[in-house]
Amino acid sequence: MINNNIPRVGVGAAIIDDNRRILLVLRKKAPEAGCWSLPGGKVDYMETIEDAVIREIKEELNIDIVIDSLLCVTNHIVQAENVHWIAPTFIAHISSGEVQNLEPHALEKVEWFPIDELPDNITITTTYAIDQLKNR
């Protein structure tokens, strides 16, 4: 019998541009639908976390990224939604491509925000990652 009540692994990227802006996506789906989040997604079986974040960003936003460093590992635990994700989060920059929302069924918007002028409705994991980014 498969136990579905185990933590899952996801990845995220704090994609920063030359003007110290960060790229965020507005989620349409749970967990935390209606909140701004770092782009990313789930790690597939036998996939490294680095390969997963590069793949997920390409699938979501049609851009290629270069990972600069590991920023932090976040715990995305939302008891009300029965969600538990462990998410390594990387600092990255765009190496090629123009940002496009390739997943309009899952993402309402994609926008750049100055690090110090973020919207109020950001996800738990994004809040933690931004705090870690600011403390570097």
Coordinates of C-alpha atoms in Angstrom, one line a residue:
M1 CA 0.0 0.0 0.0
I2 CA 1.3 3.4 -0.9
N3 CA 1.4 6.1 1.8
N4 CA 0.4 9.4 0.3
N5 CA 1.0 11.2 3.6
I6 CA 4.8 11.6 3.1
P7 CA 6.7 14.8 2.3
R8 CA 7.4 15.4 -1.4
V9 CA 10.3 17.2 -3.0
G10 CA 10.0 20.3 -5.1
V11 CA 12.4 23.0 -6.3
G12 CA 12.3 26.7 -6.7
A13 CA 14.4 29.4 -8.3
A14 CA 15.0 33.0 -7.1
I15 CA 15.7 34.4 -10.6
I16 CA 17.3 37.8 -10.2
D17 CA 18.0 40.3 -13.0
D18 CA 20.7 43.0 -13.3
N19 CA 18.3 45.5 -11.6
R20 CA 17.9 43.4 -8.5
R21 CA 14.4 42.4 -9.4
I22 CA 13.0 38.9 -8.7
L23 CA 10.7 37.0 -11.0
L24 CA 7.5 35.7 -9.4
V25 CA 4.5 33.8 -10.7
L26 CA 0.9 34.2 -9.5
R27 CA -0.5 30.7 -8.7
K28 CA -3.9 29.5 -9.9
K29 CA -3.7 26.1 -8.2
A30 CA -3.2 24.8 -4.7
P31 CA -1.2 25.0 -2.7
E32 CA -1.7 28.6 -1.9
A33 CA -3.7 29.5 -5.0
G34 CA -3.9 33.3 -5.5
C35 CA -0.5 33.9 -4.0
W36 CA 2.8 35.0 -5.7
S37 CA 5.5 32.4 -5.7
L38 CA 9.0 31.6 -6.9
P39 CA 8.8 29.5 -10.1
G40 CA 9.6 25.9 -9.8
G41 CA 8.0 22.5 -9.4
K42 CA 8.3 18.9 -8.4
V43 CA 11.4 16.7 -8.7
D44 CA 10.9 13.6 -10.9
Y45 CA 12.1 10.2 -9.8
M46 CA 15.9 9.8 -10.4
E47 CA 16.3 13.5 -11.3
T48 CA 18.8 15.8 -9.5
I49 CA 17.4 18.9 -7.9
E50 CA 19.5 21.0 -10.1
D51 CA 18.2 19.4 -13.3
A52 CA 14.7 19.6 -11.9
V53 CA 14.8 23.4 -11.4
I54 CA 16.3 24.0 -14.8
R55 CA 13.6 21.8 -16.4
E56 CA 10.7 23.2 -14.5
I57 CA 11.7 26.8 -15.3
K58 CA 12.0 26.0 -19.0
E59 CA 8.6 24.2 -19.0
E60 CA 6.8 27.1 -17.1
L61 CA 8.5 30.2 -18.5
N62 CA 10.4 29.2 -21.7
I63 CA 13.7 30.5 -20.4
D64 CA 17.1 28.8 -19.7
I65 CA 18.6 29.6 -16.4
V66 CA 22.1 29.2 -14.8
I67 CA 22.1 28.2 -11.1
D68 CA 24.4 30.6 -9.2
S69 CA 24.0 28.9 -5.7
L70 CA 21.8 27.1 -3.3
L71 CA 19.9 29.8 -1.4
C72 CA 18.0 27.7 1.2
V73 CA 15.8 24.7 1.8
T74 CA 12.2 25.6 2.6
N75 CA 9.4 23.7 4.3
H76 CA 6.1 24.1 2.6
I77 CA 3.7 22.8 5.1
V78 CA 0.0 23.8 4.8
Q79 CA -2.1 21.7 7.1
A80 CA -5.4 23.1 5.8
E81 CA -4.5 21.9 2.3
N82 CA -2.8 18.6 3.5
V83 CA 0.4 19.7 1.8
H84 CA 4.0 19.0 2.8
W85 CA 6.8 19.8 0.4
I86 CA 10.6 20.1 1.1
A87 CA 12.0 22.6 -1.5
P88 CA 15.6 23.4 -2.2
T89 CA 15.6 26.9 -3.6
F90 CA 18.4 28.2 -5.8
I91 CA 19.5 31.7 -6.8
A92 CA 19.7 31.8 -10.6
H93 CA 19.8 34.1 -13.6
I94 CA 18.5 33.9 -17.1
S95 CA 21.0 32.7 -19.7
S96 CA 18.7 32.8 -22.7
G97 CA 15.1 33.3 -23.8
E98 CA 12.2 35.7 -23.1
V99 CA 9.9 35.1 -20.2
Q100 CA 6.6 33.6 -21.3
N101 CA 3.8 32.0 -19.3
L102 CA 3.7 28.5 -20.9
E103 CA 1.3 27.2 -18.2
P104 CA -1.7 29.6 -18.2
H105 CA -3.8 26.8 -16.6
A106 CA -1.6 27.0 -13.5
L107 CA -0.1 30.5 -13.5
E108 CA -2.3 33.7 -13.7
K109 CA 0.7 36.1 -14.2
V110 CA 4.4 36.3 -14.3
E111 CA 6.0 39.5 -13.2
W112 CA 9.3 41.1 -12.1
F113 CA 9.3 42.8 -8.7
P114 CA 12.0 44.9 -7.0
I115 CA 13.3 42.8 -4.0
D116 CA 12.1 45.5 -1.6
E117 CA 8.7 46.1 -3.3
L118 CA 7.0 42.7 -3.2
P119 CA 3.3 42.0 -3.1
D120 CA 1.7 41.1 0.2
N121 CA 0.2 37.8 -0.9
I122 CA 3.3 35.7 -1.3
T123 CA 3.6 32.0 -0.5
I124 CA 5.2 30.6 2.7
T125 CA 8.2 29.3 0.8
T126 CA 8.7 32.5 -1.1
T127 CA 8.6 34.5 2.1
Y128 CA 11.3 32.4 3.7
A129 CA 13.5 32.4 0.5
I130 CA 13.2 36.2 0.2
D131 CA 14.2 36.6 3.9
Q132 CA 17.2 34.4 3.3
L133 CA 18.1 36.4 0.1
K134 CA 17.9 39.7 1.9
N135 CA 20.1 38.4 4.8
R136 CA 23.0 37.4 2.4

